[in-house]
Structures are given as C-alpha cells and as structure tokens.
Tab-separated table of N, CA and C in Angstrom:
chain	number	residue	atom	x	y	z
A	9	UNK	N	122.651	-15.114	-14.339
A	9	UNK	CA	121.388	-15.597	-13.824
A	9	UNK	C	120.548	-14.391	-13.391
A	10	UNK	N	119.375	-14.011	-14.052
A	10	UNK	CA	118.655	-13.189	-13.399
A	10	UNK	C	117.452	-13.054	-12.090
A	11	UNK	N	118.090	-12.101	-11.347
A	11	UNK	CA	117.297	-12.089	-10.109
A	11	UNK	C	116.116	-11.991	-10.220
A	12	UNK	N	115.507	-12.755	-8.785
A	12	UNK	CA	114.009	-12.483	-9.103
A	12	UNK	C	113.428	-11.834	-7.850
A	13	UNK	N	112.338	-11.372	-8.086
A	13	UNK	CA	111.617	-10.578	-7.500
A	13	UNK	C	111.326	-11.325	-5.373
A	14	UNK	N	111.517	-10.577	-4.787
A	14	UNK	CA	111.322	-11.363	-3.563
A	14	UNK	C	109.516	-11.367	-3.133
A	15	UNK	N	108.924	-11.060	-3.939
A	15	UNK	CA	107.321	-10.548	-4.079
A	15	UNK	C	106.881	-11.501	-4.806
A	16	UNK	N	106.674	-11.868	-6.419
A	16	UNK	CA	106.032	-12.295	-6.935
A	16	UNK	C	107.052	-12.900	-8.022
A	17	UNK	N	108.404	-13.623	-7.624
A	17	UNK	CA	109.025	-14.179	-8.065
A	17	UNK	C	109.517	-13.916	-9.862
A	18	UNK	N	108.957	-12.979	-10.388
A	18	UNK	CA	108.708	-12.345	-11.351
A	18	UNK	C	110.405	-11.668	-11.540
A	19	UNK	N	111.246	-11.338	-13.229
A	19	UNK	CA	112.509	-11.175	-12.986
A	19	UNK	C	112.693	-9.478	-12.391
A	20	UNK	N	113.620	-9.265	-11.629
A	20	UNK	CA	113.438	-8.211	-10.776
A	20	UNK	C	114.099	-7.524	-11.781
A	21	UNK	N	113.579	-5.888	-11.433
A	21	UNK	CA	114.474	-4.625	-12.016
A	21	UNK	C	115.416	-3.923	-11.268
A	22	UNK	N	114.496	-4.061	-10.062
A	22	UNK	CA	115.128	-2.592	-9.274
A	22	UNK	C	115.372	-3.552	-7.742
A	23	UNK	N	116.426	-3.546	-7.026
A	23	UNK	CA	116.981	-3.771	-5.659
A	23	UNK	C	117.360	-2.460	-4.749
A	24	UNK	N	117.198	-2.982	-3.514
A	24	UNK	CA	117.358	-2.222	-2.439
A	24	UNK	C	118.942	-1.852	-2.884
A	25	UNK	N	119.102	-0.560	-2.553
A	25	UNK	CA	120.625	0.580	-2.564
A	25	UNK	C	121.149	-0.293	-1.249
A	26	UNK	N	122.411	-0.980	-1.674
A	26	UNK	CA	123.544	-1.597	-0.562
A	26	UNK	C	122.050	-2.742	-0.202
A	27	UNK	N	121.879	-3.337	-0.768
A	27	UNK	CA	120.666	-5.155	-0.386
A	27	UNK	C	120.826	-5.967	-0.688
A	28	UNK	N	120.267	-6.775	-0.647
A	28	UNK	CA	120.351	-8.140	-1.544
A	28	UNK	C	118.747	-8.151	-1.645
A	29	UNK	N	117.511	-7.256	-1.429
A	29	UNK	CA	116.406	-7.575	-1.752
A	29	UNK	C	115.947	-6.922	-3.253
A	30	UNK	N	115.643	-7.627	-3.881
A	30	UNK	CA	115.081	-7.159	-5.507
A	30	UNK	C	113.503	-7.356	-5.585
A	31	UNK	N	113.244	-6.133	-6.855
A	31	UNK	CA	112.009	-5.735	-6.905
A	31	UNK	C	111.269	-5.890	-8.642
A	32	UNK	N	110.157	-6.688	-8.868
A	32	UNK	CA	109.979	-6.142	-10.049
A	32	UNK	C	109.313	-4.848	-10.391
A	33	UNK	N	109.305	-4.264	-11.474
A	33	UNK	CA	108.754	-2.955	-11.785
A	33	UNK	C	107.543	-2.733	-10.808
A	34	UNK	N	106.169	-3.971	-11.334
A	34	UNK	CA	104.999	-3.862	-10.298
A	34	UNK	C	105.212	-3.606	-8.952
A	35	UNK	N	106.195	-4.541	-8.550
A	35	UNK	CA	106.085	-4.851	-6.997
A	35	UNK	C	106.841	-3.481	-6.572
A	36	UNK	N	108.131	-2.905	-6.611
A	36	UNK	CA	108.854	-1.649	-6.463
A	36	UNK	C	107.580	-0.907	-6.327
A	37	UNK	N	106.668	-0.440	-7.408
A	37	UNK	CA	105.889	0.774	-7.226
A	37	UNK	C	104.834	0.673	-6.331
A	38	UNK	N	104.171	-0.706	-5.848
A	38	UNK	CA	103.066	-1.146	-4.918
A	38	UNK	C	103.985	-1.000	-3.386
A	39	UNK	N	105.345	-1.266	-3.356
A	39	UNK	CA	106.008	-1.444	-1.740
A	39	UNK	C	106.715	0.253	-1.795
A	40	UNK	N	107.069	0.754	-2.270
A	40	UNK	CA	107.765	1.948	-1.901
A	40	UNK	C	106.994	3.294	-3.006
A	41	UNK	N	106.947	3.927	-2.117
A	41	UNK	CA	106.457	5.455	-2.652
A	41	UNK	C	107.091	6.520	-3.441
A	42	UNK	N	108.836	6.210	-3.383
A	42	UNK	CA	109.397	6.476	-4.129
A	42	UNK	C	110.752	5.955	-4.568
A	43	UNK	N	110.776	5.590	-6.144
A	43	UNK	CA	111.914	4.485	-6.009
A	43	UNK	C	112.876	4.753	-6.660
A	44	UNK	N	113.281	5.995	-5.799
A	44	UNK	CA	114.521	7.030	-6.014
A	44	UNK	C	115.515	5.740	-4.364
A	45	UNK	N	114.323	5.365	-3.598
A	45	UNK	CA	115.464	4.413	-2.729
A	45	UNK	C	115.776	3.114	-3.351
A	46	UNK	N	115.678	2.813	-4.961
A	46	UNK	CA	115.866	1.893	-5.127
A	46	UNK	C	117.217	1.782	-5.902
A	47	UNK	N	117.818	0.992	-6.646
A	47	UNK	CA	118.670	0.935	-7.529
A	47	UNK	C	118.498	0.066	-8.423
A	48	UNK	N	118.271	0.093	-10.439
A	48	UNK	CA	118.105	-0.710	-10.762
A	48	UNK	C	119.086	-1.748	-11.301
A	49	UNK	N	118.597	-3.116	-11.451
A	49	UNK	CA	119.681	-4.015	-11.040
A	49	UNK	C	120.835	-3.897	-12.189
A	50	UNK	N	120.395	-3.189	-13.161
A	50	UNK	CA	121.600	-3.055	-14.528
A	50	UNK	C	122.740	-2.555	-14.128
A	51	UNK	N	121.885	-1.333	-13.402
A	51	UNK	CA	123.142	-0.201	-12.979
A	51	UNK	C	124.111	-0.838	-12.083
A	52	UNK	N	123.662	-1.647	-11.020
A	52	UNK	CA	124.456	-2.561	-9.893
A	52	UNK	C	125.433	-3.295	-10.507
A	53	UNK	N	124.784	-3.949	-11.847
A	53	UNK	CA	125.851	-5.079	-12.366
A	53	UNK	C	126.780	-4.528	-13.068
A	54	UNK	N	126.504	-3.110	-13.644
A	54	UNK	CA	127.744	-2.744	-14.404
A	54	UNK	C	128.905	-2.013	-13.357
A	55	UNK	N	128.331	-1.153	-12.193
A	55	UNK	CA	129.064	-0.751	-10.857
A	55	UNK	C	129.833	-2.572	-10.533
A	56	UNK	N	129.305	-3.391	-10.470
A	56	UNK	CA	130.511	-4.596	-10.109
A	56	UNK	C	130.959	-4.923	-11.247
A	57	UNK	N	131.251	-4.833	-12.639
A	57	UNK	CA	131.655	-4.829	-13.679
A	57	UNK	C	132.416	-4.206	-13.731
A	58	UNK	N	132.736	-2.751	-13.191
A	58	UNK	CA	133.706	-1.715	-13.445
A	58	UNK	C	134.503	-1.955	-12.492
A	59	UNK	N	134.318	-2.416	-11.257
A	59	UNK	CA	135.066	-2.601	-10.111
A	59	UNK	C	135.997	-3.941	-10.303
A	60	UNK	N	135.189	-4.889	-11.489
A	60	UNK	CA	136.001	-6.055	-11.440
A	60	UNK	C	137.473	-5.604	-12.652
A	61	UNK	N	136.660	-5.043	-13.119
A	61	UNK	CA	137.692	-4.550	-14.499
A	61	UNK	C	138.812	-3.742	-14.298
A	62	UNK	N	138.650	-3.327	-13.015
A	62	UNK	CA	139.531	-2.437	-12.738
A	62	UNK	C	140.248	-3.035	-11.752
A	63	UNK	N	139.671	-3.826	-10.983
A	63	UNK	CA	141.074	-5.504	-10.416
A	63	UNK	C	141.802	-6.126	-11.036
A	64	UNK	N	140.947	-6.141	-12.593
A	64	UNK	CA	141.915	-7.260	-13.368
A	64	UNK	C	143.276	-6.406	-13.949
A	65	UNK	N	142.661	-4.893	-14.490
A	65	UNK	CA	143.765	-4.288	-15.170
A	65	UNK	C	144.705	-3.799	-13.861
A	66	UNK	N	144.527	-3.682	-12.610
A	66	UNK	CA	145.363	-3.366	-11.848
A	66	UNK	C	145.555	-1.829	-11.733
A	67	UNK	N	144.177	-1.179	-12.179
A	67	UNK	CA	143.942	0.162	-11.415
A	67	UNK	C	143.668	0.616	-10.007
A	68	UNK	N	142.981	-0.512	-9.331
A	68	UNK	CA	143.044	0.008	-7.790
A	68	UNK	C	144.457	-0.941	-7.137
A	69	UNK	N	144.772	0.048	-6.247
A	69	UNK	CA	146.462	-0.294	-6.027
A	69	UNK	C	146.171	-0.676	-4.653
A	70	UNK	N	145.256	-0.696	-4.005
A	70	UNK	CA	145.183	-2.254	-2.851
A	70	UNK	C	143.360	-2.269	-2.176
A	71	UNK	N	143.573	-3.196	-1.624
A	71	UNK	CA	142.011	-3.339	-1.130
A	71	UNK	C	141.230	-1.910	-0.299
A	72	UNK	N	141.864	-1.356	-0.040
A	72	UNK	CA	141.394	-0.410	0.383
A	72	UNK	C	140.713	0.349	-0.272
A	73	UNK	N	141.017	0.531	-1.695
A	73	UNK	CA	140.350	1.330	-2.187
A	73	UNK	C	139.209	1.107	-2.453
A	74	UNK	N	138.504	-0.412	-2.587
A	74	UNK	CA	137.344	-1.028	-2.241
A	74	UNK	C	136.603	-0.390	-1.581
A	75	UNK	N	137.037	-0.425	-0.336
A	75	UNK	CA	135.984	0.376	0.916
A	75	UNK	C	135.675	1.764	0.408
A	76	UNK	N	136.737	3.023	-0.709
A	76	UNK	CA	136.382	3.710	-0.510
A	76	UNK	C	135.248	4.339	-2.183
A	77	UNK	N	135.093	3.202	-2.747
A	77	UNK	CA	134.388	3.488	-3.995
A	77	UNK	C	133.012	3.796	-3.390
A	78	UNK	N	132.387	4.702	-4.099
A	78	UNK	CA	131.440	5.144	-3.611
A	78	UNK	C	130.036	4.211	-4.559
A	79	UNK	N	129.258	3.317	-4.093
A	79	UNK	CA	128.984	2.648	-4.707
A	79	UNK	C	126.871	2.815	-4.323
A	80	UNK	N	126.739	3.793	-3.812
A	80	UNK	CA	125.441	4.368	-3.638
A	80	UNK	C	124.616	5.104	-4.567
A	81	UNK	N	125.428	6.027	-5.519
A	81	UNK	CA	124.820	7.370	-6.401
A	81	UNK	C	123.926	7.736	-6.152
C-alpha cells in the first residue's frame, strides 16, 4: 500500500529519518530546506526488507541485534 503524503495526500516519496511522517516530492521541498533530513520511502522499505530477510534466514542470532542495526544512513 503506498503512503501518502501528510500535506496534500498525494503518494509520498520521502519520510521523516526514524517517522512515520511522509512527504511528496512538492511538499518535502516547500517544508524543509534540505532533504538530506529526509529518507526516501524506497530506501526505508528495502532497509525493512533486508532486516526481514535476514529473520527469516536466521542471520541475526537474537533480538538484540535489532536494536543495534544502524538504520539512519
């Protein structure tokens, strides 16, 4: 399901780094000055894509290592 924009309901690109608020292209460049603080939402879904993939194959060896993925760039 693609997110939508919390602005102009429009499908979002880019979300707040560690948010749940999403931005479309327009709206990102009209609210923030530079959107090096943003993250776009592809990159997010494949960062929980890799994290899930790597639960299923049983590469992280307990929850902890959760906390320590670095999930900002």
């Amino acid at each position: 399901m693609p997110k939508k924009c919390i602005i102009c309901s429009e499908e979002a690109e880019f979300k707040i780094k560690d948010g749940n608020e999403y931005y479309c292209q327009e709206c990102a460049e009209d609210s923030f000055a530079d959107l090096t603080v943003l993250q776009s939402v592809e990159e997010a879904a494949q960062l929980l894509k890799q994290v899930i993939k790597e639960r299923i194959n049983g590469d992280l060896q307990n929850d902890s290592d959760l906390e320590t993925q670095d999930f900002k760039d």
